Amino acid sequence: MCANVFGVLKSLFGKPFDGGKRMEHGGQPQQQQQPPMATEQPPQYPSQHPAMMRLYEVHREVTALGPQVCTFSGLPDDRDYKRLERELTRLLLEVDRVDTEGRAELQVARKRAAQEVEGLLRYLEENARHPSRRAMEELSEEARQLVERRVVAPQRQGGAADIDDDLVEALQQLVLRLTQVKTEGRVPLRKARYRALTRLCAVQDVLEGRTPQQTLSLPLAGETHVAVNCINQVMVKVSVARSQLVALLMGLSGRDSCAHLSRLLMEMQVELDALDVSGNAAVRNYRKQVVEEINGLLKHLDLEGEGDDTRRYDLAQNESIREIEAARGQVGRLREGVLRQPGPGEPAFRPKAELQGLLTRLDRVDAAKNPCIREARRRAVLEVQALLTFLDLREGLARRRQPGGADQNEHPAHAAVWAVLASLSELQARALAFHGKRADRSYAVLEELLTAQLLALDAVDPHGDAGAKAARKQAVKLAQNVLNYLDMTTDEWEY
């Protein structure tokens, strides 16, 4: 949308427009328009007509507002949304008031200027009300309610926060669901997703280390050293500050602010630094641990401008993403070679060795605690594993076809499972080669055929045979994995 809007600017005012590139998941570069900067000198017109000059002034204001609109990641109720909407509506009214005196060239210019402003208004509204933006807000609200119920409310009532592994796991699931929300390459949606993930991951990080205990322990007795009582009191303050930080990150604190909490934590540091703990290594170490606790909280208080850095949420130039995409490119080449190969044969061993090496390579990719990079790496790993599973199954089927490959006394149910696996191998090859979309008829047919194999496996009766039962279970898992792979490669997710 921004590209179309600023294309109107170019055609109307002759202003050059440069586009950047982004990388979708799959490594294919696509054009992504960047908001233009305001021109320093006005363009020269054949006629310096007052109406044209007024339209140019509107152009200058719209150009200044354009980058703000194209990166706005909030909701319709936000103050900045209302400000941008108000400014654009004002400009639209000013365009309508321009007197063209019936001249065709001025009418065309006024119409294009109106289209420019209307385009930005639509873009602003579309992103703020986009289904993905609503999905992000719903997940954020679910996280807020969870943290309110388990952490913030108990602390406010004078009790202990209910922090355990279940809470940490629930937050991790919310992080995963947020990571998988689609952005369609829209900068505002990518920015909103990144900001929501940043805060939720910060809360997760703050709480993760507190699962074994509900409050900070007091590892040294007061009589150990004169400074211990003071350190213990600071530790209690740190415990309270932790809950305040969680409330701030989740938007559950109406009175406190990041600046206020940062000031309190730094005052605690000053108080600890003033203590004389010379000559007692145990107390020095104790103070050091408390200082590290404070530093761990302080690092999460600088999140307000976190989502404003394009490099944070636009990962096309991220080194880890580049490494993942390079690995995926290699997987793609190996996949094409494997699918062209008619049988298991000797060359199959080389792809398997390379694929195992790619798993090691992906495992070494630094995700830097970025959930989007972790998700991109997870998907790349699943692509490698899908190809390895296909090679293993194809080799197993080839061995069975060889003389003496199948046990003559094999249980009928076990043989039935292998028959289904033969069909699954063919369908998995089609899934690996599929490059269409979910709306395609070929996708629906392939999904239906895979589901039919699940039903065929469900109809196999092992008659109490443990081996046949285990084989059927593995075959069901394989069929489900193929379905999941097909679903993953067509969900149009991008980092």
Tab-separated table of C-alpha atoms in Angstrom:
chain	number	residue	atom	x	y	z
A	1	MET	CA	0.000	0.000	0.000
A	2	CYS	CA	2.750	2.481	0.928
A	3	ALA	CA	4.414	1.696	-2.393
A	4	ASN	CA	1.225	2.625	-4.265
A	5	VAL	CA	0.724	5.760	-2.213
A	6	PHE	CA	4.233	7.047	-2.765
A	7	GLY	CA	4.023	6.021	-6.395
A	8	VAL	CA	1.320	8.671	-6.678
A	9	LEU	CA	3.754	11.141	-5.146
A	10	LYS	CA	6.307	10.318	-7.791
A	11	SER	CA	3.888	10.663	-10.672
A	12	LEU	CA	2.456	13.887	-9.284
A	13	PHE	CA	5.615	15.689	-8.192
A	14	GLY	CA	8.363	13.887	-10.093
A	15	LYS	CA	9.996	12.816	-6.803
A	16	PRO	CA	12.389	9.848	-7.012
A	17	PHE	CA	11.550	6.889	-4.828
A	18	ASP	CA	13.997	4.187	-3.699
A	19	GLY	CA	12.901	0.740	-2.655
A	20	GLY	CA	14.671	-1.590	-0.271
A	21	LYS	CA	14.619	-5.375	-0.271
A	22	ARG	CA	13.409	-7.848	2.267
A	23	MET	CA	13.670	-11.598	2.493
A	24	GLU	CA	10.629	-13.752	2.925
A	25	HIS	CA	10.979	-17.134	4.605
A	26	GLY	CA	12.334	-19.064	1.678
A	27	GLY	CA	15.132	-16.651	0.878
A	28	GLN	CA	13.506	-14.980	-2.126
A	29	PRO	CA	14.234	-11.239	-2.274
A	30	GLN	CA	11.158	-9.104	-2.755
A	31	GLN	CA	10.782	-5.381	-3.188
A	32	GLN	CA	9.741	-3.534	-0.060
A	33	GLN	CA	9.106	0.147	-0.400
A	34	GLN	CA	10.684	2.437	2.157
A	35	PRO	CA	9.003	5.726	3.181
A	36	PRO	CA	10.547	8.643	1.236
A	37	MET	CA	12.186	11.565	2.963
A	38	ALA	CA	10.866	15.078	2.450
A	39	THR	CA	12.414	16.946	-0.451
A	40	GLU	CA	14.638	19.861	0.448
A	41	GLN	CA	13.908	21.884	-2.706
A	42	PRO	CA	10.459	22.185	-4.311
A	43	PRO	CA	10.168	20.747	-7.821
A	44	GLN	CA	9.770	23.215	-10.663
A	45	TYR	CA	6.372	23.358	-12.342
A	46	PRO	CA	5.543	24.714	-15.775
A	47	SER	CA	3.235	27.109	-14.024
A	48	GLN	CA	3.639	28.314	-10.433
A	49	HIS	CA	-0.116	28.422	-10.021
A	50	PRO	CA	-1.313	29.088	-6.410
A	51	ALA	CA	-3.434	25.919	-6.471
A	52	MET	CA	-0.445	23.826	-7.554
A	53	MET	CA	1.731	25.422	-4.913
A	54	ARG	CA	-0.861	24.613	-2.246
A	55	LEU	CA	-0.958	21.011	-3.439
A	56	TYR	CA	2.801	20.936	-3.128
A	57	GLU	CA	2.573	22.150	0.467
A	58	VAL	CA	0.147	19.306	1.136
A	59	HIS	CA	2.656	16.982	-0.496
A	60	ARG	CA	5.372	18.136	1.884
A	61	GLU	CA	3.166	17.502	4.921
A	62	VAL	CA	2.088	14.088	3.647
A	63	THR	CA	5.696	13.145	2.939
A	64	ALA	CA	6.546	14.034	6.530
A	65	LEU	CA	3.622	11.967	7.849
A	66	GLY	CA	4.194	9.036	5.480
A	67	PRO	CA	7.025	7.315	7.403
A	68	GLN	CA	5.028	7.636	10.635
A	69	VAL	CA	1.988	6.034	9.031
A	70	CYS	CA	4.025	3.281	7.402
A	71	THR	CA	5.657	2.269	10.694
A	72	PHE	CA	2.740	2.830	13.081
A	73	SER	CA	2.192	-0.478	14.887
A	74	GLY	CA	-0.517	0.414	17.401
A	75	LEU	CA	-4.288	0.127	17.586
A	76	PRO	CA	-7.122	2.523	16.667
A	77	ASP	CA	-7.480	3.604	20.304
A	78	ASP	CA	-3.852	4.746	20.554
A	79	ARG	CA	-3.061	8.435	20.820
A	80	ASP	CA	-0.692	8.390	17.833
A	81	TYR	CA	-3.333	6.728	15.658
A	82	LYS	CA	-5.845	9.430	16.432
A	83	ARG	CA	-3.242	12.138	15.806
A	84	LEU	CA	-2.253	10.688	12.419
A	85	GLU	CA	-5.884	10.179	11.446
A	86	ARG	CA	-6.699	13.764	12.446
A	87	GLU	CA	-3.753	15.208	10.487
A	88	LEU	CA	-4.524	13.210	7.352
A	89	THR	CA	-8.213	14.102	7.513
A	90	ARG	CA	-7.258	17.775	7.794
A	91	LEU	CA	-5.024	17.468	4.717
A	92	LEU	CA	-7.791	15.746	2.794
A	93	LEU	CA	-10.144	18.633	3.566
A	94	GLU	CA	-7.497	21.124	2.462
A	95	VAL	CA	-7.102	19.290	-0.840
A	96	ASP	CA	-10.875	19.425	-1.335
A	97	ARG	CA	-10.791	23.214	-0.796
A	98	VAL	CA	-8.204	23.821	-3.534
A	99	ASP	CA	-9.793	25.855	-6.322
A	100	THR	CA	-8.871	24.352	-9.705
A	101	GLU	CA	-10.712	27.067	-11.678
A	102	GLY	CA	-11.974	24.338	-13.989
A	103	ARG	CA	-8.471	23.667	-15.385
A	104	ALA	CA	-7.989	20.005	-16.301
A	105	GLU	CA	-4.329	19.773	-15.206
A	106	LEU	CA	-5.157	21.182	-11.770
A	107	GLN	CA	-8.134	18.862	-11.397
A	108	VAL	CA	-5.912	15.868	-12.160
A	109	ALA	CA	-3.304	17.058	-9.650
A	110	ARG	CA	-5.935	17.623	-6.961
A	111	LYS	CA	-7.450	14.178	-7.600
A	112	ARG	CA	-4.063	12.511	-7.292
A	113	ALA	CA	-3.262	14.407	-4.100
A	114	ALA	CA	-6.579	13.289	-2.617
A	115	GLN	CA	-5.801	9.697	-3.615
A	116	GLU	CA	-2.429	10.014	-1.905
A	117	VAL	CA	-3.932	11.129	1.403
A	118	GLU	CA	-6.778	8.607	1.196
A	119	GLY	CA	-4.243	5.858	0.527
A	120	LEU	CA	-2.335	6.689	3.706
A	121	LEU	CA	-5.582	6.805	5.684
A	122	ARG	CA	-6.524	3.360	4.373
A	123	TYR	CA	-3.074	1.983	5.110
A	124	LEU	CA	-3.208	3.341	8.651
A	125	GLU	CA	-6.618	1.798	9.286
A	126	GLU	CA	-5.871	-1.518	7.567
A	127	ASN	CA	-2.822	-2.185	9.725
A	128	ALA	CA	-4.414	-1.066	12.978
A	129	ARG	CA	-7.487	-3.244	12.318
A	130	HIS	CA	-5.735	-6.098	10.492
A	131	PRO	CA	-6.739	-9.617	11.661
A	132	SER	CA	-3.096	-10.370	12.488
A	133	ARG	CA	-2.895	-7.200	14.592
A	134	ARG	CA	-6.019	-8.285	16.461
A	135	ALA	CA	-4.523	-11.746	16.934
A	136	MET	CA	-1.392	-10.190	18.457
A	137	GLU	CA	-3.480	-8.102	20.831
A	138	GLU	CA	-5.591	-11.109	21.855
A	139	LEU	CA	-2.459	-13.133	22.652
A	140	SER	CA	-0.990	-10.182	24.551
A	141	GLU	CA	-4.223	-9.853	26.517
A	142	GLU	CA	-4.168	-13.573	27.297
A	143	ALA	CA	-0.632	-13.156	28.609
A	144	ARG	CA	-1.632	-10.117	30.664
A	145	GLN	CA	-4.500	-11.979	32.309
A	146	LEU	CA	-2.239	-14.932	33.087
A	147	VAL	CA	0.459	-12.763	34.661
A	148	GLU	CA	-2.151	-10.673	36.509
A	149	ARG	CA	-3.731	-13.783	38.033
A	150	ARG	CA	-0.551	-15.667	38.888
A	151	VAL	CA	2.008	-12.964	39.686
A	152	VAL	CA	0.769	-9.399	40.080
A	153	ALA	CA	-2.511	-9.860	41.998
A	154	PRO	CA	-1.040	-12.160	44.709
A	155	GLN	CA	1.828	-9.713	45.297
A	156	ARG	CA	-0.524	-6.741	45.598
A	157	GLN	CA	-2.562	-8.646	48.157
A	158	GLY	CA	0.548	-9.214	50.272
A	159	GLY	CA	1.026	-12.845	49.288
A	160	ALA	CA	3.558	-14.722	47.188
A	161	ALA	CA	3.451	-14.916	43.418
A	162	ASP	CA	2.335	-18.276	42.033
A	163	ILE	CA	5.402	-18.925	39.861
A	164	ASP	CA	6.060	-22.473	38.729
A	165	ASP	CA	7.040	-24.490	35.671
A	166	ASP	CA	3.442	-24.491	34.430
A	167	LEU	CA	3.417	-20.690	34.304
A	168	VAL	CA	6.731	-20.561	32.449
A	169	GLU	CA	5.486	-23.206	29.985
A	170	ALA	CA	2.224	-21.308	29.419
A	171	LEU	CA	4.203	-18.140	28.634
A	172	GLN	CA	6.425	-20.112	26.261
A	173	GLN	CA	3.373	-21.359	24.384
A	174	LEU	CA	2.124	-17.785	24.046
A	175	VAL	CA	5.540	-16.740	22.717
A	176	LEU	CA	5.370	-19.531	20.131
A	177	ARG	CA	1.857	-18.547	19.055
A	178	LEU	CA	2.897	-14.894	18.742
A	179	THR	CA	5.929	-15.868	16.697
A	180	GLN	CA	3.715	-17.687	14.208
A	181	VAL	CA	1.339	-14.769	13.594
A	182	LYS	CA	1.654	-13.789	9.923
A	183	THR	CA	2.666	-10.255	8.974
A	184	GLU	CA	2.330	-10.335	5.152
A	185	GLY	CA	5.564	-8.357	4.997
A	186	ARG	CA	3.873	-5.268	6.449
A	187	VAL	CA	6.305	-3.207	8.493
A	188	PRO	CA	3.686	-2.129	11.094
A	189	LEU	CA	2.667	-5.740	11.724
A	190	ARG	CA	6.254	-6.940	11.950
A	191	LYS	CA	7.009	-4.109	14.358
A	192	ALA	CA	3.939	-4.876	16.498
A	193	ARG	CA	4.804	-8.571	16.654
A	194	TYR	CA	8.378	-7.814	17.634
A	195	ARG	CA	7.346	-5.393	20.384
A	196	ALA	CA	4.847	-7.877	21.840
A	197	LEU	CA	7.419	-10.672	21.712
A	198	THR	CA	10.099	-8.485	23.308
A	199	ARG	CA	7.948	-7.766	26.340
A	200	LEU	CA	6.654	-11.281	26.747
A	201	CYS	CA	10.144	-12.755	26.451
A	202	ALA	CA	11.392	-10.249	29.026
A	203	VAL	CA	8.659	-11.352	31.463
A	204	GLN	CA	9.518	-14.964	30.763
A	205	ASP	CA	13.190	-14.261	31.425
A	206	VAL	CA	12.414	-12.479	34.707
A	207	LEU	CA	10.182	-15.284	35.947
A	208	GLU	CA	12.118	-18.257	34.617
A	209	GLY	CA	14.808	-18.061	37.280
A	210	ARG	CA	12.275	-17.759	40.097
A	211	THR	CA	10.441	-21.091	39.685
A	212	PRO	CA	12.229	-22.909	42.533
A	213	GLN	CA	11.401	-20.175	45.059
A	214	GLN	CA	8.693	-17.580	45.475
A	215	THR	CA	10.874	-14.921	47.147
A	216	LEU	CA	14.570	-14.263	47.259
A	217	SER	CA	16.365	-16.440	49.766
A	218	LEU	CA	18.519	-15.087	52.574
A	219	PRO	CA	21.703	-17.163	52.238
A	220	LEU	CA	23.640	-15.529	55.090
A	221	ALA	CA	22.631	-15.007	58.701
A	222	GLY	CA	22.599	-11.462	60.046
A	223	GLU	CA	25.284	-12.139	62.601
A	224	THR	CA	27.742	-13.168	59.876
A	225	HIS	CA	28.667	-9.553	59.134
A	226	VAL	CA	27.313	-6.118	59.946
A	227	ALA	CA	26.509	-5.534	56.236
A	228	VAL	CA	24.412	-8.691	55.835
A	229	ASN	CA	21.210	-7.232	57.288
A	230	CYS	CA	21.411	-4.306	54.877
A	231	ILE	CA	21.960	-6.662	51.913
A	232	ASN	CA	19.022	-8.791	53.052
A	233	GLN	CA	16.773	-5.722	53.123
A	234	VAL	CA	17.878	-4.804	49.597
A	235	MET	CA	17.085	-8.340	48.446
A	236	VAL	CA	13.521	-7.962	49.715
A	237	LYS	CA	13.240	-4.696	47.753
A	238	VAL	CA	14.576	-6.480	44.665
A	239	SER	CA	11.884	-9.136	45.031
A	240	VAL	CA	9.214	-6.418	45.107
A	241	ALA	CA	10.871	-4.665	42.155
A	242	ARG	CA	10.724	-7.885	40.163
A	243	SER	CA	6.940	-8.005	40.462
A	244	GLN	CA	6.735	-4.289	39.609
A	245	LEU	CA	8.851	-4.918	36.517
A	246	VAL	CA	6.608	-7.765	35.365
A	247	ALA	CA	3.561	-5.534	35.838
A	248	LEU	CA	5.214	-2.739	33.836
A	249	LEU	CA	6.229	-5.017	30.980
A	250	MET	CA	2.708	-6.419	30.694
A	251	GLY	CA	1.008	-3.029	30.946
A	252	LEU	CA	-0.542	-3.862	34.327
A	253	SER	CA	0.877	-0.928	36.277
A	254	GLY	CA	-0.948	2.356	36.038
A	255	ARG	CA	1.118	4.372	38.506
A	256	ASP	CA	4.689	3.123	38.159
A	257	SER	CA	6.947	3.888	35.216
A	258	CYS	CA	10.108	2.340	33.835
A	259	ALA	CA	12.055	5.479	34.733
A	260	HIS	CA	10.806	5.380	38.346
A	261	LEU	CA	11.641	1.694	38.772
A	262	SER	CA	15.038	2.194	37.153
A	263	ARG	CA	15.769	4.972	39.627
A	264	LEU	CA	14.814	2.736	42.575
A	265	LEU	CA	17.029	-0.102	41.347
A	266	MET	CA	19.984	2.229	40.835
A	267	GLU	CA	19.492	3.587	44.364
A	268	MET	CA	19.712	0.002	45.614
A	269	GLN	CA	22.983	-0.384	43.736
A	270	VAL	CA	24.354	2.785	45.323
A	271	GLU	CA	23.291	1.497	48.732
A	272	LEU	CA	25.111	-1.788	48.139
A	273	ASP	CA	28.233	-0.060	46.797
A	274	ALA	CA	28.463	2.019	49.986
A	275	LEU	CA	28.738	-1.087	52.186
A	276	ASP	CA	32.147	-1.980	53.584
A	277	VAL	CA	32.541	-5.725	53.029
A	278	SER	CA	36.324	-5.809	52.880
A	279	GLY	CA	37.978	-8.782	54.462
A	280	ASN	CA	34.965	-11.112	54.104
A	281	ALA	CA	34.862	-13.028	50.809
A	282	ALA	CA	31.490	-14.663	51.550
A	283	VAL	CA	29.752	-11.326	52.108
A	284	ARG	CA	31.428	-9.812	49.034
A	285	ASN	CA	30.136	-12.692	46.949
A	286	TYR	CA	26.694	-12.305	48.512
A	287	ARG	CA	26.604	-8.594	47.587
A	288	LYS	CA	27.824	-9.410	44.092
A	289	GLN	CA	24.922	-11.835	43.587
A	290	VAL	CA	22.392	-9.186	44.637
A	291	VAL	CA	23.994	-6.615	42.306
A	292	GLU	CA	23.691	-9.132	39.457
A	293	GLU	CA	19.998	-9.586	40.331
A	294	ILE	CA	19.515	-5.820	40.035
A	295	ASN	CA	21.425	-5.631	36.737
A	296	GLY	CA	19.287	-8.455	35.403
A	297	LEU	CA	16.163	-6.366	36.057
A	298	LEU	CA	17.649	-3.123	34.764
A	299	LYS	CA	18.396	-4.610	31.340
A	300	HIS	CA	14.645	-5.115	30.750
A	301	LEU	CA	13.702	-1.521	31.534
A	302	ASP	CA	14.914	-0.044	28.252
A	303	LEU	CA	12.200	-1.490	26.037
A	304	GLU	CA	10.258	1.631	25.050
A	305	GLY	CA	12.436	2.337	22.021
A	306	GLU	CA	13.179	-1.307	21.316
A	307	GLY	CA	10.637	-1.629	18.510
A	308	ASP	CA	11.781	1.564	16.792
A	309	ASP	CA	15.012	0.018	15.524
A	310	THR	CA	14.196	-1.470	12.121
A	311	ARG	CA	17.103	-3.905	12.390
A	312	ARG	CA	15.363	-5.528	15.355
A	313	TYR	CA	12.192	-6.603	13.596
A	314	ASP	CA	13.255	-6.549	9.922
A	315	LEU	CA	15.574	-9.555	9.966
A	316	ALA	CA	16.452	-9.728	6.273
A	317	GLN	CA	20.028	-8.613	6.967
A	318	ASN	CA	20.439	-10.557	10.212
A	319	GLU	CA	23.490	-12.832	10.088
A	320	SER	CA	21.668	-15.723	11.769
A	321	ILE	CA	18.800	-15.479	9.275
A	322	ARG	CA	21.294	-15.405	6.429
A	323	GLU	CA	22.892	-18.569	7.795
A	324	ILE	CA	19.498	-20.251	8.085
A	325	GLU	CA	18.548	-19.244	4.554
A	326	ALA	CA	21.867	-20.517	3.203
A	327	ALA	CA	21.198	-23.862	4.893
A	328	ARG	CA	17.664	-23.928	3.470
A	329	GLY	CA	19.037	-23.240	0.019
A	330	GLN	CA	21.293	-26.257	0.376
A	331	VAL	CA	18.349	-28.344	1.579
A	332	GLY	CA	16.406	-27.276	-1.505
A	333	ARG	CA	19.186	-28.430	-3.824
A	334	LEU	CA	19.480	-31.762	-2.017
A	335	ARG	CA	15.705	-32.202	-2.111
A	336	GLU	CA	15.616	-31.711	-5.873
A	337	GLY	CA	18.376	-34.271	-6.323
A	338	VAL	CA	16.696	-36.808	-4.047
A	339	LEU	CA	13.321	-36.457	-5.757
A	340	ARG	CA	14.929	-36.931	-9.188
A	341	GLN	CA	16.701	-40.071	-7.999
A	342	PRO	CA	14.603	-43.139	-8.873
A	343	GLY	CA	15.825	-45.395	-6.094
A	344	PRO	CA	17.878	-45.452	-2.886
A	345	GLY	CA	21.138	-46.487	-4.617
A	346	GLU	CA	24.618	-45.536	-3.536
A	347	PRO	CA	24.324	-41.754	-4.109
A	348	ALA	CA	21.680	-41.547	-1.358
A	349	PHE	CA	24.340	-41.865	1.337
A	350	ARG	CA	25.926	-38.561	0.391
A	351	PRO	CA	22.726	-36.517	0.785
A	352	LYS	CA	22.116	-38.082	4.189
A	353	ALA	CA	25.588	-37.163	5.352
A	354	GLU	CA	25.116	-33.591	4.103
A	355	LEU	CA	21.710	-33.364	5.746
A	356	GLN	CA	23.125	-34.512	9.070
A	357	GLY	CA	25.802	-31.860	8.691
A	358	LEU	CA	23.103	-29.241	8.063
A	359	LEU	CA	21.370	-30.199	11.307
A	360	THR	CA	24.631	-29.561	13.135
A	361	ARG	CA	25.070	-26.285	11.276
A	362	LEU	CA	21.570	-25.105	12.178
A	363	ASP	CA	22.041	-26.122	15.786
A	364	ARG	CA	24.979	-23.712	15.972
A	365	VAL	CA	22.993	-20.736	14.665
A	366	ASP	CA	22.790	-18.033	17.310
A	367	ALA	CA	19.132	-17.117	17.840
A	368	ALA	CA	20.122	-14.333	20.272
A	369	LYS	CA	16.922	-15.018	22.265
A	370	ASN	CA	14.918	-13.756	19.282
A	371	PRO	CA	11.773	-15.904	18.953
A	372	CYS	CA	11.451	-15.158	15.234
A	373	ILE	CA	14.970	-16.423	14.567
A	374	ARG	CA	14.252	-19.495	16.700
A	375	GLU	CA	11.089	-20.151	14.689
A	376	ALA	CA	12.958	-19.744	11.386
A	377	ARG	CA	15.603	-22.191	12.614
A	378	ARG	CA	12.942	-24.644	13.804
A	379	ARG	CA	11.292	-24.631	10.394
A	380	ALA	CA	14.608	-25.171	8.646
A	381	VAL	CA	15.347	-28.119	10.949
A	382	LEU	CA	11.930	-29.628	10.134
A	383	GLU	CA	12.716	-29.370	6.423
A	384	VAL	CA	15.956	-31.291	6.937
A	385	GLN	CA	14.274	-33.908	9.121
A	386	ALA	CA	11.469	-34.394	6.580
A	387	LEU	CA	14.004	-35.174	3.851
A	388	LEU	CA	15.961	-37.533	6.118
A	389	THR	CA	12.752	-39.377	7.041
A	390	PHE	CA	11.851	-39.714	3.367
A	391	LEU	CA	15.269	-41.197	2.567
A	392	ASP	CA	15.041	-43.649	5.484
A	393	LEU	CA	11.560	-44.807	4.464
A	394	ARG	CA	12.527	-45.199	0.824
A	395	GLU	CA	15.559	-47.283	1.765
A	396	GLY	CA	13.448	-49.431	4.107
A	397	LEU	CA	10.915	-50.096	1.344
A	398	ALA	CA	13.727	-50.956	-1.100
A	399	ARG	CA	15.154	-53.535	1.315
A	400	ARG	CA	11.757	-55.175	1.640
A	401	ARG	CA	11.494	-55.529	-2.131
A	402	GLN	CA	14.781	-57.389	-2.322
A	403	PRO	CA	14.770	-61.233	-2.186
A	404	GLY	CA	14.459	-62.239	1.459
A	405	GLY	CA	13.888	-58.674	2.491
A	406	ALA	CA	10.474	-59.311	4.034
A	407	ASP	CA	9.959	-61.878	6.778
A	408	GLN	CA	7.849	-64.742	5.472
A	409	ASN	CA	6.316	-65.194	8.920
A	410	GLU	CA	5.545	-61.523	9.283
A	411	HIS	CA	2.297	-60.702	11.068
A	412	PRO	CA	-0.438	-59.715	8.578
A	413	ALA	CA	-1.021	-56.446	10.431
A	414	HIS	CA	2.673	-55.590	10.138
A	415	ALA	CA	2.536	-56.251	6.377
A	416	ALA	CA	-0.566	-54.040	6.132
A	417	VAL	CA	1.298	-51.192	7.821
A	418	TRP	CA	4.139	-51.531	5.324
A	419	ALA	CA	1.634	-51.390	2.480
A	420	VAL	CA	0.355	-48.076	3.813
A	421	LEU	CA	3.942	-46.851	4.246
A	422	ALA	CA	4.578	-47.550	0.553
A	423	SER	CA	1.702	-45.233	-0.332
A	424	LEU	CA	2.907	-42.691	2.230
A	425	SER	CA	6.358	-42.648	0.632
A	426	GLU	CA	4.851	-41.628	-2.707
A	427	LEU	CA	2.680	-38.982	-1.059
A	428	GLN	CA	5.607	-37.655	0.955
A	429	ALA	CA	7.560	-37.195	-2.278
A	430	ARG	CA	4.650	-35.139	-3.621
A	431	ALA	CA	4.536	-33.099	-0.396
A	432	LEU	CA	8.286	-32.412	-0.575
A	433	ALA	CA	7.920	-31.254	-4.179
A	434	PHE	CA	4.793	-29.143	-3.548
A	435	HIS	CA	5.297	-25.404	-4.079
A	436	GLY	CA	1.704	-24.214	-4.358
A	437	LYS	CA	-0.716	-22.559	-1.968
A	438	ARG	CA	-3.424	-23.852	0.324
A	439	ALA	CA	-6.078	-22.522	-1.999
A	440	ASP	CA	-4.802	-24.751	-4.811
A	441	ARG	CA	-6.855	-27.807	-5.696
A	442	SER	CA	-3.678	-29.917	-5.745
A	443	TYR	CA	-3.125	-29.052	-2.069
A	444	ALA	CA	-6.636	-30.182	-1.136
A	445	VAL	CA	-6.193	-33.437	-3.084
A	446	LEU	CA	-2.834	-34.168	-1.430
A	447	GLU	CA	-4.208	-33.376	2.021
A	448	GLU	CA	-7.185	-35.670	1.386
A	449	LEU	CA	-4.933	-38.543	0.238
A	450	LEU	CA	-2.736	-38.199	3.336
A	451	THR	CA	-5.798	-38.191	5.565
A	452	ALA	CA	-6.975	-41.347	3.807
A	453	GLN	CA	-3.705	-43.042	4.779
A	454	LEU	CA	-4.349	-42.137	8.414
A	455	LEU	CA	-7.762	-43.767	8.148
A	456	ALA	CA	-6.200	-46.835	6.526
A	457	LEU	CA	-3.754	-47.130	9.432
A	458	ASP	CA	-6.597	-46.713	11.892
A	459	ALA	CA	-8.311	-49.678	10.223
A	460	VAL	CA	-5.290	-51.963	10.752
A	461	ASP	CA	-5.982	-54.333	13.646
A	462	PRO	CA	-2.718	-55.519	15.272
A	463	HIS	CA	-4.559	-58.382	17.051
A	464	GLY	CA	-2.411	-57.905	20.125
A	465	ASP	CA	0.911	-58.123	18.274
A	466	ALA	CA	3.312	-55.682	19.965
A	467	GLY	CA	5.498	-55.265	16.877
A	468	ALA	CA	2.550	-54.505	14.599
A	469	LYS	CA	1.128	-52.103	17.161
A	470	ALA	CA	4.435	-50.209	17.419
A	471	ALA	CA	4.780	-50.133	13.625
A	472	ARG	CA	1.285	-48.723	13.210
A	473	LYS	CA	2.002	-46.040	15.820
A	474	GLN	CA	5.170	-44.977	14.003
A	475	ALA	CA	3.367	-44.949	10.659
A	476	VAL	CA	0.609	-42.738	12.094
A	477	LYS	CA	3.254	-40.342	13.417
A	478	LEU	CA	4.925	-40.264	9.994
A	479	ALA	CA	1.646	-39.509	8.211
A	480	GLN	CA	0.868	-36.745	10.686
A	481	ASN	CA	4.365	-35.308	10.254
A	482	VAL	CA	3.908	-35.212	6.480
A	483	LEU	CA	0.620	-33.357	6.952
A	484	ASN	CA	2.303	-30.942	9.348
A	485	TYR	CA	5.151	-30.406	6.893
A	486	LEU	CA	2.707	-29.642	4.093
A	487	ASP	CA	0.855	-27.250	6.399
A	488	MET	CA	4.094	-25.525	7.472
A	489	THR	CA	5.386	-24.982	3.941
A	490	THR	CA	2.121	-23.369	2.813
A	491	ASP	CA	1.252	-21.163	5.789
A	492	GLU	CA	3.096	-18.145	4.289
A	493	TRP	CA	4.854	-17.409	7.560
A	494	GLU	CA	7.776	-14.997	7.459
A	495	TYR	CA	10.130	-13.552	9.973
